[in-house]
PDB file of C-alpha atoms in Angstrom:
ATOM      1  CA  MET E   1      11.581  19.561   0.038  1.00 40.00           C
ATOM      2  CA  SER E   2      11.715  22.935   1.723  1.00 39.00           C
ATOM      3  CA  LEU E   3       9.829  26.172   1.443  1.00 41.00           C
ATOM      4  CA  GLY E   4      11.464  28.794  -0.728  1.00 42.00           C
ATOM      5  CA  ASP E   5      11.492  32.511  -0.143  1.00 42.00           C
ATOM      6  CA  GLU E   6       8.276  32.926  -2.095  1.00 42.00           C
ATOM      7  CA  GLY E   7       6.380  30.006  -0.599  1.00 41.00           C
ATOM      8  CA  GLN E   8       7.263  27.565  -3.363  1.00 42.00           C
ATOM      9  CA  THR E   9       8.895  24.202  -2.814  1.00 39.00           C
ATOM     10  CA  ARG E  10      12.180  22.807  -4.025  1.00 43.00           C
ATOM     11  CA  THR E  11      13.501  19.274  -4.141  1.00 41.00           C
ATOM     12  CA  ARG E  12      17.004  18.416  -2.986  1.00 46.00           C
ATOM     13  CA  LEU E  13      18.469  15.901  -5.414  1.00 44.00           C
ATOM     14  CA  PRO E  14      21.529  13.697  -4.951  1.00 46.00           C
ATOM     15  CA  ASP E  15      24.814  15.622  -5.049  1.00 50.00           C
ATOM     16  CA  SER E  16      26.180  13.392  -7.821  1.00 45.00           C
ATOM     17  CA  GLY E  17      24.596  13.868 -11.229  1.00 49.00           C
ATOM     18  CA  GLY E  18      21.935  16.361 -10.196  1.00 48.00           C
ATOM     19  CA  ASP E  19      18.860  14.428 -11.303  1.00 46.00           C
ATOM     20  CA  VAL E  20      17.362  11.409  -9.603  1.00 50.00           C
ATOM     21  CA  TYR E  21      18.503   8.123 -11.193  1.00 51.00           C
ATOM     22  CA  GLY E  22      20.394   9.711 -14.045  1.00 48.00           C
ATOM     23  CA  GLY E  23      17.799  12.306 -14.954  1.00 44.00           C
ATOM     24  CA  ALA E  24      14.514  10.444 -14.640  1.00 43.00           C
ATOM     25  CA  ARG E  25      11.729  12.670 -13.401  1.00 40.00           C
ATOM     26  CA  ARG E  26       8.041  12.307 -12.826  1.00 43.00           C
ATOM     27  CA  GLY E  27       5.998  15.010 -14.422  1.00 42.00           C
ATOM     28  CA  GLY E  28       2.783  13.812 -12.819  1.00 44.00           C
ATOM     29  CA  ARG E  29       0.982  10.810 -11.379  1.00 44.00           C
ATOM     30  CA  THR E  30       1.677   7.690 -13.437  1.00 44.00           C
ATOM     31  CA  SER E  31      -0.350   4.541 -13.824  1.00 45.00           C
ATOM     32  CA  SER E  32       2.269   2.634 -11.847  1.00 45.00           C
ATOM     33  CA  ARG E  33       1.786   4.922  -8.888  1.00 44.00           C
ATOM     34  CA  SER E  34      -1.973   4.725  -9.223  1.00 44.00           C
ATOM     35  CA  LEU E  35      -2.340   0.964  -9.184  1.00 44.00           C
ATOM     36  CA  VAL E  36       0.097   0.013  -6.466  1.00 41.00           C
ATOM     37  CA  THR E  37      -0.908   2.601  -3.915  1.00 36.00           C
ATOM     38  CA  VAL E  38      -4.616   2.100  -4.518  1.00 36.00           C
ATOM     39  CA  VAL E  39      -4.811  -1.546  -5.490  1.00 42.00           C
ATOM     40  CA  GLY E  40      -7.782  -1.946  -3.159  1.00 41.00           C
ATOM     41  CA  VAL E  41      -9.922   0.266  -5.394  1.00 36.00           C
ATOM     42  CA  VAL E  42     -10.269  -2.572  -7.892  1.00 38.00           C
ATOM     43  CA  VAL E  43     -12.180  -4.692  -5.388  1.00 32.00           C
ATOM     44  CA  LEU E  44     -15.333  -6.050  -7.013  1.00 28.00           C
ATOM     45  CA  LEU E  45     -15.010  -3.574  -9.905  1.00 32.00           C
ATOM     46  CA  ILE E  46     -14.549  -4.714 -13.486  1.00 32.00           C
ATOM     47  CA  ALA E  47     -13.352  -1.163 -14.127  1.00 33.00           C
ATOM     48  CA  ALA E  48     -10.060  -2.198 -12.555  1.00 35.00           C
ATOM     49  CA  ILE E  49      -8.569  -3.064 -15.931  1.00 35.00           C
ATOM     50  CA  ALA E  50      -9.273   0.350 -17.368  1.00 33.00           C
ATOM     51  CA  PHE E  51      -8.095   1.961 -14.133  1.00 34.00           C
ATOM     52  CA  ALA E  52      -4.703   0.281 -14.350  1.00 37.00           C
ATOM     53  CA  ASN E  53      -3.969   1.920 -17.671  1.00 37.00           C
ATOM     54  CA  ARG E  54      -5.495   5.341 -17.315  1.00 37.00           C
ATOM     55  CA  GLY E  55      -3.071   6.960 -14.837  1.00 40.00           C
ATOM     56  CA  GLY E  56      -5.697   9.443 -13.670  1.00 39.00           C
ATOM     57  CA  ASP E  57      -6.865  10.558 -10.257  1.00 41.00           C
ATOM     58  CA  ASP E  58      -7.076   7.578  -7.945  1.00 41.00           C
ATOM     59  CA  SER E  59      -9.042   9.162  -5.168  1.00 41.00           C
ATOM     60  CA  SER E  60     -12.280   7.584  -4.043  1.00 41.00           C
ATOM     61  CA  SER E  61     -14.594   8.661  -1.319  1.00 38.00           C
ATOM     62  CA  SER E  62     -15.229   6.752   1.865  1.00 39.00           C
ATOM     63  CA  THR E  63     -17.625   7.261   4.708  1.00 38.00           C
ATOM     64  CA  SER E  64     -16.779   9.908   7.239  1.00 39.00           C
ATOM     65  CA  ALA E  65     -15.018   8.858  10.415  1.00 40.00           C
ATOM     66  CA  GLY E  66     -16.965   8.295  13.573  1.00 44.00           C
ATOM     67  CA  ASP E  67     -15.638   9.202  16.995  1.00 48.00           C
ATOM     68  CA  LYS E  68     -12.127  10.593  16.878  1.00 51.00           C
ATOM     69  CA  PRO E  69      -9.476   8.397  18.497  1.00 51.00           C
ATOM     70  CA  ASP E  70      -8.122   9.621  21.811  1.00 53.00           C
ATOM     71  CA  SER E  71      -4.461  10.369  22.376  1.00 47.00           C
ATOM     72  CA  ALA E  72      -3.775   6.806  23.552  1.00 51.00           C
ATOM     73  CA  SER E  73      -5.467   5.029  20.645  1.00 54.00           C
ATOM     74  CA  THR E  74      -2.182   3.903  19.114  1.00 55.00           C
ATOM     75  CA  ALA E  75      -0.192   3.659  22.331  1.00 58.00           C
ATOM     76  CA  ALA E  76       1.199   0.369  23.631  1.00 58.00           C
ATOM     77  CA  SER E  77      -1.652  -1.785  24.934  1.00 60.00           C
ATOM     78  CA  ASN E  78       0.238  -4.774  26.397  1.00 60.00           C
ATOM     79  CA  THR E  79      -1.443  -6.931  23.767  1.00 66.00           C
ATOM     80  CA  LYS E  80       1.043  -9.139  21.942  1.00 65.00           C
ATOM     81  CA  PRO E  81       1.155  -8.900  18.125  1.00 66.00           C
ATOM     82  CA  VAL E  82      -0.555 -11.713  16.250  1.00 74.00           C
ATOM     83  CA  GLN E  83       1.593 -14.844  16.116  1.00 68.00           C
ATOM     84  CA  GLY E  84      -0.156 -16.877  13.417  1.00 73.00           C
ATOM     85  CA  ARG E  85       0.648 -16.865   9.698  1.00 78.00           C
ATOM     86  CA  THR E  86      -1.176 -18.208   6.649  1.00 78.00           C
ATOM     87  CA  ASN E  87       0.783 -18.331   3.372  1.00 73.00           C
ATOM     88  CA  GLY E  88       3.349 -16.100   5.076  1.00 78.00           C
ATOM     89  CA  ILE E  89       0.697 -13.489   5.930  1.00 86.00           C
ATOM     90  CA  PRO E  90      -0.195 -12.577   9.547  1.00 88.00           C
ATOM     91  CA  SER E  91      -3.478 -14.240  10.540  1.00 91.00           C
ATOM     92  CA  GLY E  92      -5.548 -15.193  13.572  1.00 91.00           C
ATOM     93  CA  PHE E  93      -6.337 -11.673  14.731  1.00 93.00           C
ATOM     94  CA  ALA E  94      -8.263 -11.045  17.928  1.00 92.00           C
ATOM     95  CA  HIS E  95     -12.047 -10.939  17.713  1.00 95.00           C
ATOM     96  CA  ASP E  96     -12.246  -7.381  19.006  1.00 94.00           C
ATOM     97  CA  GLN E  97     -11.810  -3.809  17.804  1.00 94.00           C
ATOM     98  CA  GLN E  98      -8.043  -3.797  18.247  1.00 92.00           C
ATOM     99  CA  GLY E  99      -7.825  -7.076  16.351  1.00 94.00           C
ATOM    100  CA  ALA E 100      -9.726  -5.514  13.449  1.00 95.00           C
ATOM    101  CA  GLN E 101      -7.351  -2.542  13.390  1.00 95.00           C
ATOM    102  CA  SER E 102      -4.327  -4.819  13.511  1.00 94.00           C
ATOM    103  CA  ALA E 103      -5.726  -6.901  10.647  1.00 95.00           C
ATOM    104  CA  ALA E 104      -6.373  -3.817   8.509  1.00 96.00           C
ATOM    105  CA  ALA E 105      -2.836  -2.475   9.044  1.00 95.00           C
ATOM    106  CA  ASN E 106      -1.242  -5.814   8.186  1.00 94.00           C
ATOM    107  CA  TYR E 107      -3.498  -6.334   5.180  1.00 96.00           C
ATOM    108  CA  ALA E 108      -2.544  -2.902   3.818  1.00 96.00           C
ATOM    109  CA  VAL E 109       1.132  -3.863   4.093  1.00 94.00           C
ATOM    110  CA  THR E 110       0.548  -7.125   2.212  1.00 94.00           C
ATOM    111  CA  LEU E 111      -1.661  -5.632  -0.507  1.00 95.00           C
ATOM    112  CA  GLY E 112       0.913  -2.901  -1.089  1.00 94.00           C
ATOM    113  CA  SER E 113       3.823  -5.332  -1.460  1.00 94.00           C
ATOM    114  CA  THR E 114       5.726  -6.510  -4.534  1.00 94.00           C
ATOM    115  CA  GLY E 115       4.017  -9.882  -4.154  1.00 94.00           C
ATOM    116  CA  MET E 116       0.939  -8.403  -5.814  1.00 95.00           C
ATOM    117  CA  PHE E 117       2.855  -8.186  -9.101  1.00 95.00           C
ATOM    118  CA  THR E 118       3.361 -11.959  -9.378  1.00 95.00           C
ATOM    119  CA  LYS E 119       0.231 -13.866 -10.394  1.00 96.00           C
ATOM    120  CA  ASP E 120       0.573 -16.921  -8.160  1.00 95.00           C
ATOM    121  CA  THR E 121       1.517 -14.854  -5.117  1.00 95.00           C
ATOM    122  CA  ARG E 122      -1.249 -12.341  -5.809  1.00 96.00           C
ATOM    123  CA  HIS E 123      -3.846 -15.113  -5.960  1.00 96.00           C
ATOM    124  CA  ARG E 124      -2.684 -16.489  -2.603  1.00 95.00           C
ATOM    125  CA  ILE E 125      -2.800 -13.014  -1.070  1.00 95.00           C
ATOM    126  CA  VAL E 126      -6.306 -12.264  -2.323  1.00 96.00           C
ATOM    127  CA  ASP E 127      -7.613 -15.689  -1.258  1.00 95.00           C
ATOM    128  CA  SER E 128      -6.081 -15.213   2.195  1.00 95.00           C
ATOM    129  CA  LEU E 129      -7.257 -11.669   2.926  1.00 96.00           C
ATOM    130  CA  TYR E 130     -10.715 -11.418   1.339  1.00 97.00           C
ATOM    131  CA  THR E 131     -13.922 -13.278   1.987  1.00 97.00           C
ATOM    132  CA  PRO E 132     -14.420 -16.180  -0.465  1.00 96.00           C
ATOM    133  CA  ALA E 133     -17.173 -14.280  -2.293  1.00 95.00           C
ATOM    134  CA  ALA E 134     -15.078 -11.120  -2.639  1.00 96.00           C
ATOM    135  CA  ALA E 135     -11.959 -13.045  -3.697  1.00 96.00           C
ATOM    136  CA  SER E 136     -13.763 -14.974  -6.432  1.00 94.00           C
ATOM    137  CA  LYS E 137     -14.977 -11.732  -8.019  1.00 92.00           C
ATOM    138  CA  LEU E 138     -11.673  -9.943  -7.546  1.00 94.00           C
ATOM    139  CA  GLN E 139      -9.202 -12.421  -9.029  1.00 94.00           C
ATOM    140  CA  SER E 140     -10.100 -11.932 -12.685  1.00 92.00           C
ATOM    141  CA  ALA E 141     -10.225  -8.146 -12.312  1.00 92.00           C
ATOM    142  CA  MET E 142      -6.810  -8.189 -10.675  1.00 92.00           C
ATOM    143  CA  ASP E 143      -5.340 -10.382 -13.413  1.00 94.00           C
ATOM    144  CA  GLY E 144      -6.622  -7.961 -16.023  1.00 93.00           C
ATOM    145  CA  ALA E 145      -5.246  -4.966 -14.151  1.00 92.00           C
ATOM    146  CA  TYR E 146      -1.806  -6.518 -13.686  1.00 93.00           C
ATOM    147  CA  SER E 147      -1.478  -7.358 -17.378  1.00 93.00           C
ATOM    148  CA  SER E 148       1.876  -7.961 -19.065  1.00 93.00           C
ATOM    149  CA  ASP E 149       1.447  -4.615 -20.833  1.00 92.00           C
ATOM    150  CA  PHE E 150       0.942  -2.836 -17.524  1.00 91.00           C
ATOM    151  CA  LEU E 151       3.862  -4.625 -15.886  1.00 92.00           C
ATOM    152  CA  GLY E 152       5.997  -3.551 -18.826  1.00 90.00           C
ATOM    153  CA  LYS E 153       5.158   0.074 -18.108  1.00 87.00           C
ATOM    154  CA  LEU E 154       6.639  -0.443 -14.654  1.00 88.00           C
ATOM    155  CA  GLY E 155       9.825  -1.902 -16.091  1.00 90.00           C
ATOM    156  CA  LEU E 156       8.870  -5.461 -15.067  1.00 94.00           C
ATOM    157  CA  ASP E 157       8.715  -8.537 -17.281  1.00 95.00           C
ATOM    158  CA  ALA E 158       5.519 -10.529 -17.876  1.00 95.00           C
ATOM    159  CA  ASN E 159       6.135 -12.505 -14.662  1.00 95.00           C
ATOM    160  CA  GLY E 160       6.564  -9.390 -12.529  1.00 95.00           C
ATOM    161  CA  ASN E 161      10.358  -9.570 -12.276  1.00 95.00           C
ATOM    162  CA  ALA E 162      12.631  -6.518 -12.287  1.00 94.00           C
ATOM    163  CA  PRO E 163      15.570  -6.289 -14.726  1.00 92.00           C
ATOM    164  CA  GLN E 164      18.885  -7.643 -13.503  1.00 90.00           C
ATOM    165  CA  GLY E 165      20.664  -5.040 -11.432  1.00 88.00           C
ATOM    166  CA  SER E 166      17.451  -3.165 -10.576  1.00 92.00           C
ATOM    167  CA  THR E 167      15.170  -3.338  -7.539  1.00 92.00           C
ATOM    168  CA  PHE E 168      11.421  -2.848  -7.851  1.00 94.00           C
ATOM    169  CA  VAL E 169       9.987  -1.150  -4.780  1.00 93.00           C
ATOM    170  CA  SER E 170       6.383  -1.317  -3.611  1.00 94.00           C
ATOM    171  CA  ARG E 171       5.794  -0.890   0.087  1.00 93.00           C
ATOM    172  CA  VAL E 172       3.057   0.401   2.397  1.00 94.00           C
ATOM    173  CA  VAL E 173       4.010   1.787   5.823  1.00 94.00           C
ATOM    174  CA  PRO E 174       0.990   2.337   8.106  1.00 95.00           C
ATOM    175  CA  VAL E 175       1.161   5.449  10.252  1.00 94.00           C
ATOM    176  CA  GLY E 176      -2.056   4.901  12.206  1.00 93.00           C
ATOM    177  CA  THR E 177      -5.466   3.234  12.198  1.00 95.00           C
ATOM    178  CA  THR E 178      -8.952   4.105  13.392  1.00 95.00           C
ATOM    179  CA  ALA E 179     -12.092   2.006  13.716  1.00 96.00           C
ATOM    180  CA  GLN E 180     -14.877   3.990  12.078  1.00 97.00           C
ATOM    181  CA  GLN E 181     -17.472   1.314  12.841  1.00 98.00           C
ATOM    182  CA  TYR E 182     -17.342  -1.896  14.864  1.00 98.00           C
ATOM    183  CA  SER E 183     -19.575  -4.793  15.865  1.00 97.00           C
ATOM    184  CA  ASP E 184     -18.927  -8.432  16.706  1.00 95.00           C
ATOM    185  CA  SER E 185     -19.398  -9.412  13.067  1.00 98.00           C
ATOM    186  CA  THR E 186     -18.284  -6.385  11.024  1.00 98.00           C
ATOM    187  CA  ALA E 187     -15.781  -3.542  11.178  1.00 98.00           C
ATOM    188  CA  LYS E 188     -14.802  -0.527   9.099  1.00 98.00           C
ATOM    189  CA  VAL E 189     -11.173   0.434   9.688  1.00 98.00           C
ATOM    190  CA  ALA E 190      -9.202   3.254   8.049  1.00 97.00           C
ATOM    191  CA  VAL E 191      -5.423   2.995   7.697  1.00 97.00           C
ATOM    192  CA  TRP E 192      -3.380   6.143   7.127  1.00 96.00           C
ATOM    193  CA  TYR E 193      -0.153   5.205   5.402  1.00 96.00           C
ATOM    194  CA  LEU E 194       2.965   6.253   3.526  1.00 95.00           C
ATOM    195  CA  GLY E 195       3.502   4.379   0.263  1.00 94.00           C
ATOM    196  CA  LEU E 196       6.727   3.812  -1.682  1.00 93.00           C
ATOM    197  CA  ILE E 197       6.649   2.901  -5.387  1.00 90.00           C
ATOM    198  CA  GLY E 198       9.108   2.817  -8.272  1.00 91.00           C
ATOM    199  CA  MET E 199      12.141   1.121  -9.793  1.00 92.00           C
ATOM    200  CA  SER E 200      15.551   1.599  -8.230  1.00 88.00           C
ATOM    201  CA  GLY E 201      18.333   1.175 -10.782  1.00 81.00           C
ATOM    202  CA  THR E 202      20.839   3.165 -12.778  1.00 76.00           C
ATOM    203  CA  ASN E 203      18.709   2.873 -15.925  1.00 75.00           C
ATOM    204  CA  SER E 204      15.375   3.467 -14.227  1.00 73.00           C
ATOM    205  CA  THR E 205      13.051   6.093 -15.665  1.00 71.00           C
ATOM    206  CA  ASP E 206      10.567   5.678 -12.792  1.00 80.00           C
ATOM    207  CA  PRO E 207      12.504   6.410  -9.564  1.00 85.00           C
ATOM    208  CA  VAL E 208      11.092   5.467  -6.180  1.00 90.00           C
ATOM    209  CA  THR E 209       8.769   8.147  -4.808  1.00 88.00           C
ATOM    210  CA  SER E 210       6.484   8.430  -1.800  1.00 92.00           C
ATOM    211  CA  THR E 211       2.782   9.123  -1.500  1.00 92.00           C
ATOM    212  CA  TRP E 212       0.297   9.508   1.364  1.00 96.00           C
ATOM    213  CA  LYS E 213      -3.068   7.740   1.339  1.00 95.00           C
ATOM    214  CA  THR E 214      -5.898   6.579   3.579  1.00 97.00           C
ATOM    215  CA  TRP E 215      -7.090   3.013   2.945  1.00 96.00           C
ATOM    216  CA  THR E 216     -10.493   2.045   4.356  1.00 97.00           C
ATOM    217  CA  PHE E 217     -11.436  -1.616   4.782  1.00 98.00           C
ATOM    218  CA  ASP E 218     -14.926  -3.019   5.278  1.00 98.00           C
ATOM    219  CA  MET E 219     -14.329  -6.323   7.017  1.00 98.00           C
ATOM    220  CA  GLN E 220     -16.355  -9.153   8.496  1.00 98.00           C
ATOM    221  CA  TRP E 221     -15.544 -11.870  10.986  1.00 98.00           C
ATOM    222  CA  SER E 222     -15.340 -15.044   8.906  1.00 96.00           C
ATOM    223  CA  ALA E 223     -13.923 -18.504   9.640  1.00 90.00           C
ATOM    224  CA  GLY E 224     -12.215 -17.322  12.808  1.00 94.00           C
ATOM    225  CA  ASP E 225     -10.512 -14.230  11.414  1.00 96.00           C
ATOM    226  CA  TRP E 226     -11.124 -10.774   9.969  1.00 97.00           C
ATOM    227  CA  LYS E 227     -11.602 -10.811   6.181  1.00 98.00           C
ATOM    228  CA  ILE E 228     -11.984  -7.947   3.705  1.00 98.00           C
ATOM    229  CA  VAL E 229     -15.331  -7.506   1.957  1.00 97.00           C
ATOM    230  CA  THR E 230     -14.621  -4.226   0.142  1.00 96.00           C
ATOM    231  CA  ASP E 231     -12.032  -1.463   0.389  1.00 95.00           C
ATOM    232  CA  THR E 232     -11.550   2.092  -0.868  1.00 95.00           C
ATOM    233  CA  GLN E 233      -8.780   4.658  -0.857  1.00 94.00           C
ATOM    234  CA  LYS E 234      -8.382   8.403  -0.949  1.00 94.00           C
ATOM    235  CA  ASP E 235      -5.445  10.803  -1.124  1.00 94.00           C
ATOM    236  CA  GLY E 236      -3.759  12.114   2.019  1.00 95.00           C
ATOM    237  CA  PRO E 237      -3.614  13.593   4.475  1.00 96.00           C
ATOM    238  CA  ALA E 238      -0.099  14.481   3.376  1.00 94.00           C
ATOM    239  CA  PRO E 239       2.278  16.420   5.642  1.00 92.00           C
ATOM    240  CA  VAL E 240       4.391  19.318   4.422  1.00 91.00           C
ATOM    241  CA  PRO E 241       7.450  17.792   2.685  1.00 86.00           C
ATOM    242  CA  GLY E 242      10.718  18.138   4.543  1.00 84.00           C
ATOM    243  CA  ASP E 243      14.050  19.367   3.216  1.00 83.00           C
ATOM    244  CA  ASP E 244      15.325  15.830   2.590  1.00 84.00           C
ATOM    245  CA  LYS E 245      17.946  15.100  -0.030  1.00 88.00           C
ATOM    246  CA  ALA E 246      16.823  12.435  -2.510  1.00 87.00           C
ATOM    247  CA  ALA E 247      18.868   9.257  -2.118  1.00 88.00           C
ATOM    248  CA  THR E 248      20.764   7.612  -4.944  1.00 88.00           C
ATOM    249  CA  SER E 249      19.563   4.451  -6.670  1.00 85.00           C
ATOM    250  CA  ASP E 250      22.170   2.337  -4.873  1.00 88.00           C
ATOM    251  CA  ALA E 251      21.183   3.721  -1.470  1.00 90.00           C
ATOM    252  CA  ILE E 252      17.487   2.979  -2.052  1.00 88.00           C
ATOM    253  CA  SER E 253      18.207  -0.554  -3.273  1.00 88.00           C
ATOM    254  CA  LYS E 254      20.432  -1.241  -0.272  1.00 90.00           C
ATOM    255  CA  ALA E 255      17.835   0.078   2.173  1.00 89.00           C
ATOM    256  CA  ILE E 256      15.074  -2.055   0.645  1.00 87.00           C
ATOM    257  CA  GLN E 257      17.259  -5.150   0.920  1.00 87.00           C
ATOM    258  CA  GLU E 258      18.418  -4.436   4.475  1.00 89.00           C
ATOM    259  CA  TYR E 259      15.184  -3.220   6.077  1.00 88.00           C
ATOM    260  CA  GLY E 260      12.199  -5.565   6.152  1.00 82.00           C
ATOM    261  CA  GLY E 261       8.572  -4.831   6.963  1.00 75.00           C
ATOM    262  CA  PHE E 262       6.730  -5.105  10.272  1.00 77.00           C
ATOM    263  CA  THR E 263       3.904  -7.052  11.842  1.00 74.00           C
ATOM    264  CA  TYR E 264       1.587  -4.545  13.506  1.00 74.00           C
ATOM    265  CA  ALA E 265      -0.005  -5.104  16.889  1.00 67.00           C
ATOM    266  CA  ARG E 266      -2.743  -2.563  16.229  1.00 63.00           C
TER     267      ARG E 266
END
């Protein structure tokens, strides 16, 4: 987007066809956007099921940040990224503040992935990232939120699969982290991220769009690793949109297939 002469914004669409994905537009925030980018809000809340279908404001408050990070807080630290993996998810984070930040960034990536839309994979993710007590309370709420009816609204089948020829996109890209609180046994870490969500395909009515959020994790040191106890999200901070031309469906699908995610050192 770019600023117009009167301070308004305009969106540059693909040159061919004019509208994104054959004319599909988003008039406002949809339930698909709400759930994927703020899936952590359902933690320990039975209200998750209603949340998944309401499509309303997904903001939730979190505690204010403590000391502001200095200019080197996300600079290279000579600490190697975590090497361990459990169920394909990074694990074995350092028992220190940087380890907690690294865990939070990686957990945000995993919880914002397409794996959350498949029941078996979602259960493995939740069991791996949350404390046993939190996971046991969360599983049923998650299953209710990711109902077949809800998946259908996203263009997915009851098993979370996209139609043939289409690519479902759900990805979280951390921009930075900050430790709001830290002790040897607990940590509160906020992750500022860019989220991508939508269906890429010629017949899609829900094209891939971006959103900016801050995801805050309350974690505890448990069984030799950092585990999530609760988590909340809020909107932004969002930068001023640039004058970027919206890509075509084929270009988005190709990029998703060619570019994988990252393991974060911090």
